[in-house]
PDB file of C-alpha atoms in Angstrom:
ATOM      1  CA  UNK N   1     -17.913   7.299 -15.467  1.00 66.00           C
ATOM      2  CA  UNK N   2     -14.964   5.527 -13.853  1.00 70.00           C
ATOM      3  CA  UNK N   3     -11.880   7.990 -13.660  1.00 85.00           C
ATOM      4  CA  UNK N   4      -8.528   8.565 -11.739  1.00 91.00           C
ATOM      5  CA  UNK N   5      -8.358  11.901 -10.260  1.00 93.00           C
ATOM      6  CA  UNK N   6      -4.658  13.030  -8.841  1.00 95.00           C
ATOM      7  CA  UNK N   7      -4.231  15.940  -6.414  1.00 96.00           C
ATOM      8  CA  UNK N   8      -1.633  17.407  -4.436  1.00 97.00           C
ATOM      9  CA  UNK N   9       0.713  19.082  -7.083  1.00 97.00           C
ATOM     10  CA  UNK N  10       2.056  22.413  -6.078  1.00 97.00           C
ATOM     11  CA  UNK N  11       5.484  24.562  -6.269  1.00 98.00           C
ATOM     12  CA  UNK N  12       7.970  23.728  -3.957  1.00 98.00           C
ATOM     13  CA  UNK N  13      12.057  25.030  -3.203  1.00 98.00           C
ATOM     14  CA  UNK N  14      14.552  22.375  -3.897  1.00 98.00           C
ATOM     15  CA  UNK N  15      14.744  20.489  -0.399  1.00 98.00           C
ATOM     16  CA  UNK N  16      11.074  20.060  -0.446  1.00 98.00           C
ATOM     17  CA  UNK N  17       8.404  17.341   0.139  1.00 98.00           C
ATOM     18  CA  UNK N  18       4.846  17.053  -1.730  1.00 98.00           C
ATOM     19  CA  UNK N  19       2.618  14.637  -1.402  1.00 98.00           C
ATOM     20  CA  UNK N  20       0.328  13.726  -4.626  1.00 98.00           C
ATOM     21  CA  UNK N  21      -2.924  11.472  -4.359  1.00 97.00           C
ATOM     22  CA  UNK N  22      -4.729   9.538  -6.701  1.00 95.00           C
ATOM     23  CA  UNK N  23      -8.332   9.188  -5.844  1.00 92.00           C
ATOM     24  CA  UNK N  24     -10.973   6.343  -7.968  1.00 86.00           C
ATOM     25  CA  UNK N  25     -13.913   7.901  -9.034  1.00 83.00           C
ATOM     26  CA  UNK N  26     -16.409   5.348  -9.596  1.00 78.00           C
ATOM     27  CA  UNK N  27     -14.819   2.248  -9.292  1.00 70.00           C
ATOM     28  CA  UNK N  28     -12.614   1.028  -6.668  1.00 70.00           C
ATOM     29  CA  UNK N  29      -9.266   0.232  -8.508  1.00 70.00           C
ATOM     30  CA  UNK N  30      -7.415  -0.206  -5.619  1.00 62.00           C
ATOM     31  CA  UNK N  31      -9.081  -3.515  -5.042  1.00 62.00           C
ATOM     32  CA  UNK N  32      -9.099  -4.347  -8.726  1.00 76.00           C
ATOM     33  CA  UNK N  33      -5.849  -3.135 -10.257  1.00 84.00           C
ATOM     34  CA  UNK N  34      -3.147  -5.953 -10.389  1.00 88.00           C
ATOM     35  CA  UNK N  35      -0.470  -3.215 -10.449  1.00 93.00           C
ATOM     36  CA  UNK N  36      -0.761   0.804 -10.054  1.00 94.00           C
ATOM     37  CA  UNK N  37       1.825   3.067 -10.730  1.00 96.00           C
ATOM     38  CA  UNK N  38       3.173   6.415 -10.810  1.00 98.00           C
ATOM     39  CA  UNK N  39       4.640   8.761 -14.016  1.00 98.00           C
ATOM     40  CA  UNK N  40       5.811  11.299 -15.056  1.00 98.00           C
ATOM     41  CA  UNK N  41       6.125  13.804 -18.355  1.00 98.00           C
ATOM     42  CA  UNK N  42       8.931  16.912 -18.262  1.00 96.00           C
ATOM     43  CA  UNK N  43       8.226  19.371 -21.372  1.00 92.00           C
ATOM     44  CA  UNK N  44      10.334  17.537 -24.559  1.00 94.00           C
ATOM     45  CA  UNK N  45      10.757  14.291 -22.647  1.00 96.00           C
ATOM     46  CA  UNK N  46       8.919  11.223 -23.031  1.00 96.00           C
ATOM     47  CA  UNK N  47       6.559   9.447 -20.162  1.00 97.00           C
ATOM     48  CA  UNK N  48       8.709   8.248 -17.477  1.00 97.00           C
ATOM     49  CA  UNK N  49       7.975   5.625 -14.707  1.00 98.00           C
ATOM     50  CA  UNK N  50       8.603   6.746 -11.495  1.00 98.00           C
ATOM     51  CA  UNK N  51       7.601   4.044  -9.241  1.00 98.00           C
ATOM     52  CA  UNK N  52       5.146   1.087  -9.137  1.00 97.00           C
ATOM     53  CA  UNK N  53       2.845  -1.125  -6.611  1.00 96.00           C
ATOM     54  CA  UNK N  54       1.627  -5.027  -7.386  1.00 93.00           C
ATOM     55  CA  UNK N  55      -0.961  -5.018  -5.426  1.00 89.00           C
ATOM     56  CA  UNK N  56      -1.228  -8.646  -4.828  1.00 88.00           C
ATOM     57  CA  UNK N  57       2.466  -8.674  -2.886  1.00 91.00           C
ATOM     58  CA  UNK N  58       2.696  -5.538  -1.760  1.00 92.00           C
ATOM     59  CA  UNK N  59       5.858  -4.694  -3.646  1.00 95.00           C
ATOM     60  CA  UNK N  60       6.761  -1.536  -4.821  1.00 97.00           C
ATOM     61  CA  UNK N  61       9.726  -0.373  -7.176  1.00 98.00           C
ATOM     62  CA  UNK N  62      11.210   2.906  -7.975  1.00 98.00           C
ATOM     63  CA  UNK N  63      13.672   4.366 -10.458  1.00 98.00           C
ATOM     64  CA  UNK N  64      16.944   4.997 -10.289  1.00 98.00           C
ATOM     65  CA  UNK N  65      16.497   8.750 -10.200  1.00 97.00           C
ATOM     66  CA  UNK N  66      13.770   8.785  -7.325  1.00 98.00           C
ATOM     67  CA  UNK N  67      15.035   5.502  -4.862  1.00 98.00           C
ATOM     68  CA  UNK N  68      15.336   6.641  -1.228  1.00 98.00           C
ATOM     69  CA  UNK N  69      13.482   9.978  -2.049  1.00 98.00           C
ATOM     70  CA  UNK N  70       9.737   8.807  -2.671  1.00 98.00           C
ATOM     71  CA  UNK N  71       7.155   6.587  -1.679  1.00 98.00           C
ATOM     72  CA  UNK N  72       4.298   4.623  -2.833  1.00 98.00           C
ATOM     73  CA  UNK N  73       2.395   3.841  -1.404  1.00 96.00           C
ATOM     74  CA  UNK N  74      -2.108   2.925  -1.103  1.00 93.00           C
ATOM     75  CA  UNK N  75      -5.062   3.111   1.467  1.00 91.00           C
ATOM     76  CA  UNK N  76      -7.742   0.432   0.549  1.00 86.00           C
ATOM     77  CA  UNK N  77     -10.162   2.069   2.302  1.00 87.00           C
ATOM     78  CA  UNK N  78      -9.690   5.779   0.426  1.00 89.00           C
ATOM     79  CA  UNK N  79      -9.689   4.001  -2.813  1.00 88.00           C
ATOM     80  CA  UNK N  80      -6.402   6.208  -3.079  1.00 92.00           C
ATOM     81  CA  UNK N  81      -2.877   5.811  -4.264  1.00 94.00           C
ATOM     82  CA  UNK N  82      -0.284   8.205  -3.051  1.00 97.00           C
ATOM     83  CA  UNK N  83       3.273   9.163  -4.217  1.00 98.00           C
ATOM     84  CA  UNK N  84       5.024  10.806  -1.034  1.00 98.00           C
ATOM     85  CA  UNK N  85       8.323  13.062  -2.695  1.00 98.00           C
ATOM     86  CA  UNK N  86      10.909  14.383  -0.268  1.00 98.00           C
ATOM     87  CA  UNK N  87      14.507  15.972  -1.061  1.00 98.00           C
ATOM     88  CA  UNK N  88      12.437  17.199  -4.066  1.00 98.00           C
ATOM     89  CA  UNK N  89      15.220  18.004  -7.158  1.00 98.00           C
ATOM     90  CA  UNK N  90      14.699  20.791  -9.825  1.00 97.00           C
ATOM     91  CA  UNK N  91      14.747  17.863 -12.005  1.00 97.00           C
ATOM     92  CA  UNK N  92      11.880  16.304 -10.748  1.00 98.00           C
ATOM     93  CA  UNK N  93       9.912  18.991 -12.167  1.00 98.00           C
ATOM     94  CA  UNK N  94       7.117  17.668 -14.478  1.00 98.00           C
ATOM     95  CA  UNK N  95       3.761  16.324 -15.060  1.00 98.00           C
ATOM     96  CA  UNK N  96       2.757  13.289 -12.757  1.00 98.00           C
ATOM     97  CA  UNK N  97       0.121  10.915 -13.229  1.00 98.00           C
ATOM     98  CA  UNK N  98      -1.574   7.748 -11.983  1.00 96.00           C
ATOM     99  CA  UNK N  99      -1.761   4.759 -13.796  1.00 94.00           C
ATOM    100  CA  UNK N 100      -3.467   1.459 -12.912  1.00 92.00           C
ATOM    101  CA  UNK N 101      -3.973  -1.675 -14.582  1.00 89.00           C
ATOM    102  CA  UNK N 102      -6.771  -4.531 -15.019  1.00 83.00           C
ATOM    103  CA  UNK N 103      -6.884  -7.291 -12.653  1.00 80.00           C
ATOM    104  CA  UNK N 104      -5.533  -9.216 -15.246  1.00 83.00           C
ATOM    105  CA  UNK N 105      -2.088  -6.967 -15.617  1.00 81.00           C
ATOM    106  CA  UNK N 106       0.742  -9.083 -17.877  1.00 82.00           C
ATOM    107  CA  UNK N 107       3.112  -6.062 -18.198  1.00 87.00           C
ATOM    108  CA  UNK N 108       5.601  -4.524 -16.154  1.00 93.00           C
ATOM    109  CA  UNK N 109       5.265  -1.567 -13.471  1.00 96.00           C
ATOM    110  CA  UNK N 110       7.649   1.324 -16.058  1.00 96.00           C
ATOM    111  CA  UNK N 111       6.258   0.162 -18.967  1.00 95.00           C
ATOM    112  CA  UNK N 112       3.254   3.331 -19.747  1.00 94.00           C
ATOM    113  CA  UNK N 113       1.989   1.069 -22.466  1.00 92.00           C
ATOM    114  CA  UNK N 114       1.057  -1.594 -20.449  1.00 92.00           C
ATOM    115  CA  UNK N 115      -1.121   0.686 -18.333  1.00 92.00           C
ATOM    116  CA  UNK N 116      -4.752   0.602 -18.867  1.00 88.00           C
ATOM    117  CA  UNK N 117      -6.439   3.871 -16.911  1.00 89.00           C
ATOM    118  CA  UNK N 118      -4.807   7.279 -16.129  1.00 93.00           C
ATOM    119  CA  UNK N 119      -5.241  10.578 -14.214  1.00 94.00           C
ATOM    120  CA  UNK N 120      -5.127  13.865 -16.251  1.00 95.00           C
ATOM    121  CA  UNK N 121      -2.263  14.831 -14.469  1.00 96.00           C
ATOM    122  CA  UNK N 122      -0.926  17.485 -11.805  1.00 97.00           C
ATOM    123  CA  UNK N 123       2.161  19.251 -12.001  1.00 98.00           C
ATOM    124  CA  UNK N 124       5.083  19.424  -9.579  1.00 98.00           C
ATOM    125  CA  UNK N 125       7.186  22.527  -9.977  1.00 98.00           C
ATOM    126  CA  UNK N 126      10.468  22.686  -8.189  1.00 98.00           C
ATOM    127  CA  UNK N 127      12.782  25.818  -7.872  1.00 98.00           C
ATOM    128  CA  UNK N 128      16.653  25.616  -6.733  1.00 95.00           C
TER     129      UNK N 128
END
């Protein structure tokens, strides 16, 4: 059964880096996905995008919250998406998870509805 499995979640002191992964299990979405992204739930708060990859350009957008601080970022050959966070913020603590879309992807990278497959999630805790 195809899935999206993220790793890489952790506690970490404000100041901090993590880097989260997003491995395909049985199918390679990197190839297939016309856009991938990453989210993001907080307890009481709705799904947030965080950032975004089209795959066919290369191009990769981030919120106005995270610009400058993470990456995104993908390795074709791992079949894996990755989300690099430095100068990590109390704030940023929350659920994260992978998203990709079909091949045939109309909506936008922050839009969670327009995603077709997810991760279960891994959490990010951040202390000040």
């Amino acid at each position: 059964q195809a899935q999206l499995v993220e790793s890489g979640g952790g506690s970490v002191q404000a100041g901090g880096s993590l880097t989260l992964s997003c491995v395909g299990v049985g199918y390679t979405y990197t190839y297939t996905a016309a856009c991938m992204g990453w989210f993001r739930q907080a307890p009481g708060k709705e799904r947030e995008a965080v950032a975004g990859l089209y795959t066919a350009t290369g191009s990769t957008y981030y919120s106005d919250s995270v610009k400058g601080r993470f990456t995104i970022s993908q390795d074709n050959t791992k079949n894996t998406l990755y989300l690099q966070m430095t100068k990590l913020k109390p704030e940023d603590t929350a659920i994260y998870y992978c998203a990709t879309s079909s091949a045939s992807f109309v909506g936008t990278w922050n839009r969670p509805g327009d995603f077709a497959y997810w991760g279960q999630g891994t959490q990010v805790t951040v202390s000040s």
